[in-house]
mmCIF file of C-alpha atoms in Angstrom:
data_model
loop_
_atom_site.group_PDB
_atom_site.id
_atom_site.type_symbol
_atom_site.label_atom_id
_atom_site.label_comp_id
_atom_site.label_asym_id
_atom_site.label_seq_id
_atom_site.Cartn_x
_atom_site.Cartn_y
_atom_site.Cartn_z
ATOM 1 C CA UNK X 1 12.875 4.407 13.944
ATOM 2 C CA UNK X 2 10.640 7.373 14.254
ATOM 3 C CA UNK X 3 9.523 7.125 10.532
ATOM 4 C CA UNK X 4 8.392 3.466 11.352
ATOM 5 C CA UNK X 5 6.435 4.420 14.382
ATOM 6 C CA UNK X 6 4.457 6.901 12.203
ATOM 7 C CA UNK X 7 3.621 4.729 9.521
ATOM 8 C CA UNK X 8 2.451 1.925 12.002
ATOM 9 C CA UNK X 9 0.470 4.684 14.448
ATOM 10 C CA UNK X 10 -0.907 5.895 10.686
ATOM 11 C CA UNK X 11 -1.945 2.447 9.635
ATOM 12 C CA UNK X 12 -3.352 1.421 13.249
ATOM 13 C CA UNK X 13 -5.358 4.354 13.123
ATOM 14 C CA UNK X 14 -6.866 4.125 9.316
ATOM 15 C CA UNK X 15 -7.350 0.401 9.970
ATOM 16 C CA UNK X 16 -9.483 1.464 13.561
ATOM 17 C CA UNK X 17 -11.694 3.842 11.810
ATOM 18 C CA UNK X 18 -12.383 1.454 8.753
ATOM 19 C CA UNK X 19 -13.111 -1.388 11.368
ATOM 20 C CA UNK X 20 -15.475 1.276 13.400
ATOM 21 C CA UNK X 21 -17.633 1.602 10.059
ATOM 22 C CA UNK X 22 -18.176 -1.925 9.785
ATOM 23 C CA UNK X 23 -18.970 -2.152 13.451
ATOM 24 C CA UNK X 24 -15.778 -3.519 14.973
ATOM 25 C CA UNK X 25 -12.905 -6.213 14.363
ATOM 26 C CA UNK X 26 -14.713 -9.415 15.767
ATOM 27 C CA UNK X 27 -14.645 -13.219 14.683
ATOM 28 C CA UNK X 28 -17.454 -12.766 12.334
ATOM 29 C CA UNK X 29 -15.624 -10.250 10.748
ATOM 30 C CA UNK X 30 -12.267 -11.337 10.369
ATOM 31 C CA UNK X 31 -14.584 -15.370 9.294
ATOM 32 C CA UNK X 32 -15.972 -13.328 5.981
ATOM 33 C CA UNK X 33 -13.070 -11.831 5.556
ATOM 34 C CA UNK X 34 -10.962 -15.200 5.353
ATOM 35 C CA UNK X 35 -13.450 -16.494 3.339
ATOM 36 C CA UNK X 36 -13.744 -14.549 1.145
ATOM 37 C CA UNK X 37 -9.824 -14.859 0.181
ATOM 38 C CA UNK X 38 -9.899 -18.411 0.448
ATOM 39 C CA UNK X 39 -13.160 -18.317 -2.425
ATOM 40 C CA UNK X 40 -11.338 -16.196 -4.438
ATOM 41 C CA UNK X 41 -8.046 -17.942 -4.532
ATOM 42 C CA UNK X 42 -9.830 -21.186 -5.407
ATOM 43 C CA UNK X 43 -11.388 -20.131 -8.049
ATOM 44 C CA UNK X 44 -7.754 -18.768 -9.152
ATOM 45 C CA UNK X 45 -6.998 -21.825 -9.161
ATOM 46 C CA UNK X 46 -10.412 -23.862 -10.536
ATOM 47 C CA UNK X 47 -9.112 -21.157 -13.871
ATOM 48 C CA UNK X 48 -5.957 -21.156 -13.534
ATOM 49 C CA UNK X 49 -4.849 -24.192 -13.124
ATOM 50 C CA UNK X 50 -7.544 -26.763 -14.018
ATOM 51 C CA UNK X 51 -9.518 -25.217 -16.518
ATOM 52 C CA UNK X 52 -12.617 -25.889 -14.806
ATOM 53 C CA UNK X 53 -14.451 -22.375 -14.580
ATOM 54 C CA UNK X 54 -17.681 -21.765 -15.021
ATOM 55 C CA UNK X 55 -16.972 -17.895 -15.249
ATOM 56 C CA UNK X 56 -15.404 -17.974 -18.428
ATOM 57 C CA UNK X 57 -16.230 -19.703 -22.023
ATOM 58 C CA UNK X 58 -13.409 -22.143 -22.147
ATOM 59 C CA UNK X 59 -13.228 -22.678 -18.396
ATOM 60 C CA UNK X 60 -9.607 -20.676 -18.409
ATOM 61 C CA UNK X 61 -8.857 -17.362 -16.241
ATOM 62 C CA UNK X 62 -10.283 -14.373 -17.548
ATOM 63 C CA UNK X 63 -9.328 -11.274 -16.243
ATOM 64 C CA UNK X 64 -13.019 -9.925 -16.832
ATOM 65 C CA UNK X 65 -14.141 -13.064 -14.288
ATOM 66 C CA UNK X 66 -11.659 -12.227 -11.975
ATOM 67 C CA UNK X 67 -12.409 -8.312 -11.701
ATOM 68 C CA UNK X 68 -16.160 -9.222 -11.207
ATOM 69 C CA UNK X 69 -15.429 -11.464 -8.700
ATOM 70 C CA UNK X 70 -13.348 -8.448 -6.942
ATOM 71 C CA UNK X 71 -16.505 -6.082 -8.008
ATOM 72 C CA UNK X 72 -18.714 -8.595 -5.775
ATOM 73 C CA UNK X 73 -16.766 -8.509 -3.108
ATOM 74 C CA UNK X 74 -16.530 -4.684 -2.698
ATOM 75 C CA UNK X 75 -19.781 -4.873 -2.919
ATOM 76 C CA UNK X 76 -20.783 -7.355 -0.086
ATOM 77 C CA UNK X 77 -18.212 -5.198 2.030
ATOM 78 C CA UNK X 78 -20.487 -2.368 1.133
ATOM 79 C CA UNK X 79 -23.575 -4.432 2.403
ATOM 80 C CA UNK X 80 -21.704 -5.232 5.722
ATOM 81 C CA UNK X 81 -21.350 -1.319 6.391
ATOM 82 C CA UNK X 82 -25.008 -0.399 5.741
ATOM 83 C CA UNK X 83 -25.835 -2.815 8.192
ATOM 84 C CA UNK X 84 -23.577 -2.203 10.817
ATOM 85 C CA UNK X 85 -25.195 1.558 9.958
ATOM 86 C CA UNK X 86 -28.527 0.422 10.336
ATOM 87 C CA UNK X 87 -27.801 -1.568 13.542
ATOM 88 C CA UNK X 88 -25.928 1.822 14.971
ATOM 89 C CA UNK X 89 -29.089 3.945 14.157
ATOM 90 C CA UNK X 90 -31.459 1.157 15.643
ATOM 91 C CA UNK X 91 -29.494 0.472 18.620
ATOM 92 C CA UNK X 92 -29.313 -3.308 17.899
ATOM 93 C CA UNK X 93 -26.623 -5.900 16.645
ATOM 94 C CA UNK X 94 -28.496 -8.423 14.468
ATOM 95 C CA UNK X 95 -28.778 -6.934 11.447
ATOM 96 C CA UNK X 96 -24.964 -6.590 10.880
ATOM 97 C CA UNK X 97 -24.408 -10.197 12.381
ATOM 98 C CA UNK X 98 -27.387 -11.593 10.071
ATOM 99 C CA UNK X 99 -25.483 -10.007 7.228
ATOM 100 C CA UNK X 100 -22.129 -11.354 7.539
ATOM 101 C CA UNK X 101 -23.480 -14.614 8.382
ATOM 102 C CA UNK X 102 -25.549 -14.744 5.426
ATOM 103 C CA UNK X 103 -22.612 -13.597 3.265
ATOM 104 C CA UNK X 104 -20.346 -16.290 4.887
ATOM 105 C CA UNK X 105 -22.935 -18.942 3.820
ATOM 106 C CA UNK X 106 -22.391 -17.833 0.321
ATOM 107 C CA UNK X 107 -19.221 -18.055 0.717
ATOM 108 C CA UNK X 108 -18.462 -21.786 2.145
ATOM 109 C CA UNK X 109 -20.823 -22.620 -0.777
ATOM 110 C CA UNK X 110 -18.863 -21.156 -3.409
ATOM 111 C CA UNK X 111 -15.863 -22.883 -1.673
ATOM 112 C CA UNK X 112 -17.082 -26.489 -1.606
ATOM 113 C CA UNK X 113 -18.183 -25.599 -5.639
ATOM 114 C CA UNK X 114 -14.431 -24.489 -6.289
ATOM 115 C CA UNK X 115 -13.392 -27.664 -4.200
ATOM 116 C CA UNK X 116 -15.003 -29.948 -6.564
ATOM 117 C CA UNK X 117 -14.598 -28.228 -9.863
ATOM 118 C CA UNK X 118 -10.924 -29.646 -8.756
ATOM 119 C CA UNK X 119 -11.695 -32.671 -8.397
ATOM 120 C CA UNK X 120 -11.727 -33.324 -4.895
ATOM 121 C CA UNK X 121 -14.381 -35.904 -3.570
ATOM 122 C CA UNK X 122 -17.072 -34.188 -1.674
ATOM 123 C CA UNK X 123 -19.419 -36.232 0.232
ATOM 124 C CA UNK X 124 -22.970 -36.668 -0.973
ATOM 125 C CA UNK X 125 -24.698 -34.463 1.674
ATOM 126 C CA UNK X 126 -22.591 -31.691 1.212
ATOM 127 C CA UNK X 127 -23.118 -32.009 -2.600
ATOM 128 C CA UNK X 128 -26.943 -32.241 -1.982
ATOM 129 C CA UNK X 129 -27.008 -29.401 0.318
ATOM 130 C CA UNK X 130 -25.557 -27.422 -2.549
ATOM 131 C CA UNK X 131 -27.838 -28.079 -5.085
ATOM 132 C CA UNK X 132 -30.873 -27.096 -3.154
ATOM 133 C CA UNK X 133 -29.537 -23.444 -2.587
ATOM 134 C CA UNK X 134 -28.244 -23.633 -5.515
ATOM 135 C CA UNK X 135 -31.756 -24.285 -7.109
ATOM 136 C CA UNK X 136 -33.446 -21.981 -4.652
ATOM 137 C CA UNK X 137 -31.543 -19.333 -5.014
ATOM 138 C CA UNK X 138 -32.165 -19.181 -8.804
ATOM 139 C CA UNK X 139 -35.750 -18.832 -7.906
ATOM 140 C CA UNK X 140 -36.952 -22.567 -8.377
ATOM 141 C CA UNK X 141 -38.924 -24.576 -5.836
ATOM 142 C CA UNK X 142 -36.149 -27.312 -6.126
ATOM 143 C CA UNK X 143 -38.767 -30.117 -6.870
ATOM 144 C CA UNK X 144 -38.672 -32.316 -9.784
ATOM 145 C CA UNK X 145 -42.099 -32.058 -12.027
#
């Protein structure tokens, strides 16, 4: 029993500091976090099982795909912790929650994508909404000429 209580009071205390960094365990937080999994997962899956990726050539998983898609992640993590860093120095709490927020976003988005690379039915707005970040995101005005 004593062996247990160290390892939790070891892991309770590494997981404190590492939530300290990124400026505290709070719903936004724990929101990126989950959705984050649930986006990668999917897109498992959108490989995996239906074929339907636009990550790889034939639309199959790729283990190359799938360790970017890790990469990207780390790195949005990282992004979360220089914010919460600047908000610390600045004294202020918007920067962090802009961040994670803005990340989250991306997320949903890349979730509703995965959702209908499997086929599922997604409703025209949603669809439409995609396609404008989509486009504006890659830099284009989103306007037919």
């Amino acid at each position: 029993m004593e062996i247990k209580t160290a390892v939790c009071t070891a892991a309770g205390a590494i997981g404190g500091f590492i939530a300290s960094l990124f400026g505290g365990w709070d719903a936004a937080t724990g929101t990126l976090l989950i959705c984050m999994a649930v986006d990668y997962i999917s897109g498992f899956i959108v490989a995996g099982v239906f074929h339907a990726s636009k990550k790889s050539a034939n639309g199959a998983l790729e283990s190359r795909a799938g360790w970017k898609g890790l990469c990207r992640k780390g790195m949005t993590l990282l992004i979360v912790l220089i914010a919460a860093r600047l908000d610390m120095a600045i004294g202020s709490s918007y920067i962090r929650d802009g961040v994670i927020i803005g990340f989250t976003a991306n997320e949903v988005i890349s979730i509703t994508e995965n959702a209908g690379l499997m086929g599922l039915p997604l409703p025209a707005a949603i669809t439409k909404a995609i396609d404008i970040l989509t486009t504006n995101a890659a830099g284009k005005d989103g306007e037919d000429k």
